[in-house]
Amino acid sequence: MKRPNPFLKTSTLTLALALSALGLAGASQAATGANGERLMNGKSVYGVPAAASSAVKEINVDQLSTLNVNCGDTLSFRRGEQSFTWKFDVVGHRIVDLQKIAPAGFIDKPLLVYVDRNESERN
């Protein structure tokens, strides 16, 4: 009777794990779309526009170059007479440049928003 080769079993398992990892990486890329800023359903990876009444704070963008928020925070941004409100529901808690989510012409300088986990999120 021929004995099974333990190295063949290990290399098959390693190959299966590697292919699974590649598949997950591909699925992640596909889920965020080609440019990485939109999910497959068309929504932004940075969150969603929100009603001004849901904002917990108003931010004057002329006075800042960076901002720290928690994932799930809803903020109103003001510049002169213009304003917009955004709920930060950020995939991977990545840094958001406000220029990417603000209405066209709202801001003419980078304002980096650092998004951290909120208290109810694990890991």
CSV table of C-alpha atoms in Angstrom, one decimal:
chain,number,residue,atom,x,y,z
A,1,MET,CA,0.0,0.0,0.0
A,2,LYS,CA,1.3,3.4,-1.0
A,3,ARG,CA,1.8,5.9,1.8
A,4,PRO,CA,0.4,9.5,1.3
A,5,ASN,CA,3.0,12.2,0.9
A,6,PRO,CA,2.5,14.7,3.7
A,7,PHE,CA,4.3,17.5,1.7
A,8,LEU,CA,1.8,17.2,-1.1
A,9,LYS,CA,-1.1,17.7,1.3
A,10,THR,CA,0.7,20.8,2.8
A,11,SER,CA,1.4,22.4,-0.5
A,12,THR,CA,-2.2,21.8,-1.7
A,13,LEU,CA,-3.5,23.5,1.4
A,14,THR,CA,-1.0,26.4,0.9
A,15,LEU,CA,-2.1,26.8,-2.7
A,16,ALA,CA,-5.8,26.8,-1.6
A,17,LEU,CA,-5.2,29.5,1.0
A,18,ALA,CA,-3.2,31.6,-1.5
A,19,LEU,CA,-6.0,31.4,-4.0
A,20,SER,CA,-8.6,32.3,-1.3
A,21,ALA,CA,-6.6,35.3,-0.4
A,22,LEU,CA,-6.4,36.4,-4.0
A,23,GLY,CA,-10.1,35.9,-4.4
A,24,LEU,CA,-10.8,38.1,-1.3
A,25,ALA,CA,-8.5,40.8,-2.6
A,26,GLY,CA,-10.2,40.8,-5.9
A,27,ALA,CA,-13.7,40.9,-4.3
A,28,SER,CA,-12.6,43.8,-2.2
A,29,GLN,CA,-11.4,45.7,-5.3
A,30,ALA,CA,-14.6,44.8,-7.1
A,31,ALA,CA,-16.8,45.9,-4.1
A,32,THR,CA,-15.2,49.4,-4.1
A,33,GLY,CA,-15.3,49.9,-7.9
A,34,ALA,CA,-12.5,50.9,-10.2
A,35,ASN,CA,-11.6,54.2,-8.6
A,36,GLY,CA,-11.9,53.0,-5.0
A,37,GLU,CA,-14.2,55.8,-4.0
A,38,ARG,CA,-17.6,54.2,-4.8
A,39,LEU,CA,-19.1,51.0,-3.7
A,40,MET,CA,-20.7,48.7,-6.3
A,41,ASN,CA,-24.1,50.1,-5.4
A,42,GLY,CA,-22.8,53.6,-6.3
A,43,LYS,CA,-22.6,54.9,-2.8
A,44,SER,CA,-19.5,56.7,-1.6
A,45,VAL,CA,-16.9,54.8,0.6
A,46,TYR,CA,-16.7,58.0,2.7
A,47,GLY,CA,-20.4,58.1,3.9
A,48,VAL,CA,-23.5,59.9,2.8
A,49,PRO,CA,-25.0,63.4,2.5
A,50,ALA,CA,-27.3,64.1,5.5
A,51,ALA,CA,-30.0,66.5,6.6
A,52,ALA,CA,-28.6,69.6,8.4
A,53,SER,CA,-30.9,68.8,11.3
A,54,SER,CA,-29.0,65.6,12.0
A,55,ALA,CA,-25.7,67.3,12.5
A,56,VAL,CA,-24.1,67.1,16.0
A,57,LYS,CA,-21.6,69.9,15.2
A,58,GLU,CA,-21.0,72.7,12.7
A,59,ILE,CA,-17.5,73.2,11.4
A,60,ASN,CA,-16.2,76.4,9.8
A,61,VAL,CA,-13.8,75.1,7.1
A,62,ASP,CA,-11.9,78.4,6.8
A,63,GLN,CA,-10.3,77.8,10.2
A,64,LEU,CA,-9.0,74.2,9.7
A,65,SER,CA,-6.6,72.0,7.8
A,66,THR,CA,-7.4,68.8,9.6
A,67,LEU,CA,-10.3,67.4,11.6
A,68,ASN,CA,-10.8,64.3,13.8
A,69,VAL,CA,-14.2,62.5,13.8
A,70,ASN,CA,-15.6,59.2,14.7
A,71,CYS,CA,-17.2,56.9,12.2
A,72,GLY,CA,-20.9,57.6,12.2
A,73,ASP,CA,-20.6,61.3,13.1
A,74,THR,CA,-22.8,63.7,11.2
A,75,LEU,CA,-21.3,67.2,10.7
A,76,SER,CA,-22.3,70.4,9.0
A,77,PHE,CA,-19.6,72.2,7.2
A,78,ARG,CA,-19.8,75.9,6.6
A,79,ARG,CA,-17.9,78.3,4.4
A,80,GLY,CA,-19.4,81.8,4.3
A,81,GLU,CA,-23.0,81.4,3.3
A,82,GLN,CA,-22.5,77.9,1.9
A,83,SER,CA,-23.0,74.7,3.9
A,84,PHE,CA,-23.5,71.0,3.5
A,85,THR,CA,-23.9,68.1,5.9
A,86,TRP,CA,-22.2,64.7,5.8
A,87,LYS,CA,-22.5,61.5,7.8
A,88,PHE,CA,-19.0,59.9,8.0
A,89,ASP,CA,-19.6,56.1,7.4
A,90,VAL,CA,-16.2,55.4,6.1
A,91,VAL,CA,-15.0,52.1,4.7
A,92,GLY,CA,-11.8,51.1,6.5
A,93,HIS,CA,-11.8,54.3,8.5
A,94,ARG,CA,-9.6,55.9,5.8
A,95,ILE,CA,-8.6,59.6,5.7
A,96,VAL,CA,-11.1,61.7,3.8
A,97,ASP,CA,-10.1,64.9,1.9
A,98,LEU,CA,-13.2,67.1,2.3
A,99,GLN,CA,-12.7,68.3,-1.3
A,100,LYS,CA,-13.8,64.8,-2.4
A,101,ILE,CA,-17.2,65.0,-0.7
A,102,ALA,CA,-18.0,68.7,-0.7
A,103,PRO,CA,-20.1,70.3,-3.4
A,104,ALA,CA,-18.2,71.7,-6.3
A,105,GLY,CA,-16.5,75.0,-5.4
A,106,PHE,CA,-17.2,74.7,-1.7
A,107,ILE,CA,-13.6,74.4,-0.6
A,108,ASP,CA,-10.4,75.3,-2.5
A,109,LYS,CA,-7.8,73.7,-0.2
A,110,PRO,CA,-7.2,70.3,1.3
A,111,LEU,CA,-9.0,69.6,4.6
A,112,LEU,CA,-8.1,66.1,5.8
A,113,VAL,CA,-10.7,64.4,8.0
A,114,TYR,CA,-9.3,61.6,10.1
A,115,VAL,CA,-12.0,59.0,10.8
A,116,ASP,CA,-11.6,56.8,13.8
A,117,ARG,CA,-13.8,53.9,15.1
A,118,ASN,CA,-16.8,54.8,17.2
A,119,GLU,CA,-17.4,53.3,20.6
A,120,SER,CA,-19.8,50.6,19.4
A,121,GLU,CA,-17.4,49.2,16.7
A,122,ARG,CA,-15.2,46.2,17.5
A,123,ASN,CA,-11.6,46.1,16.4
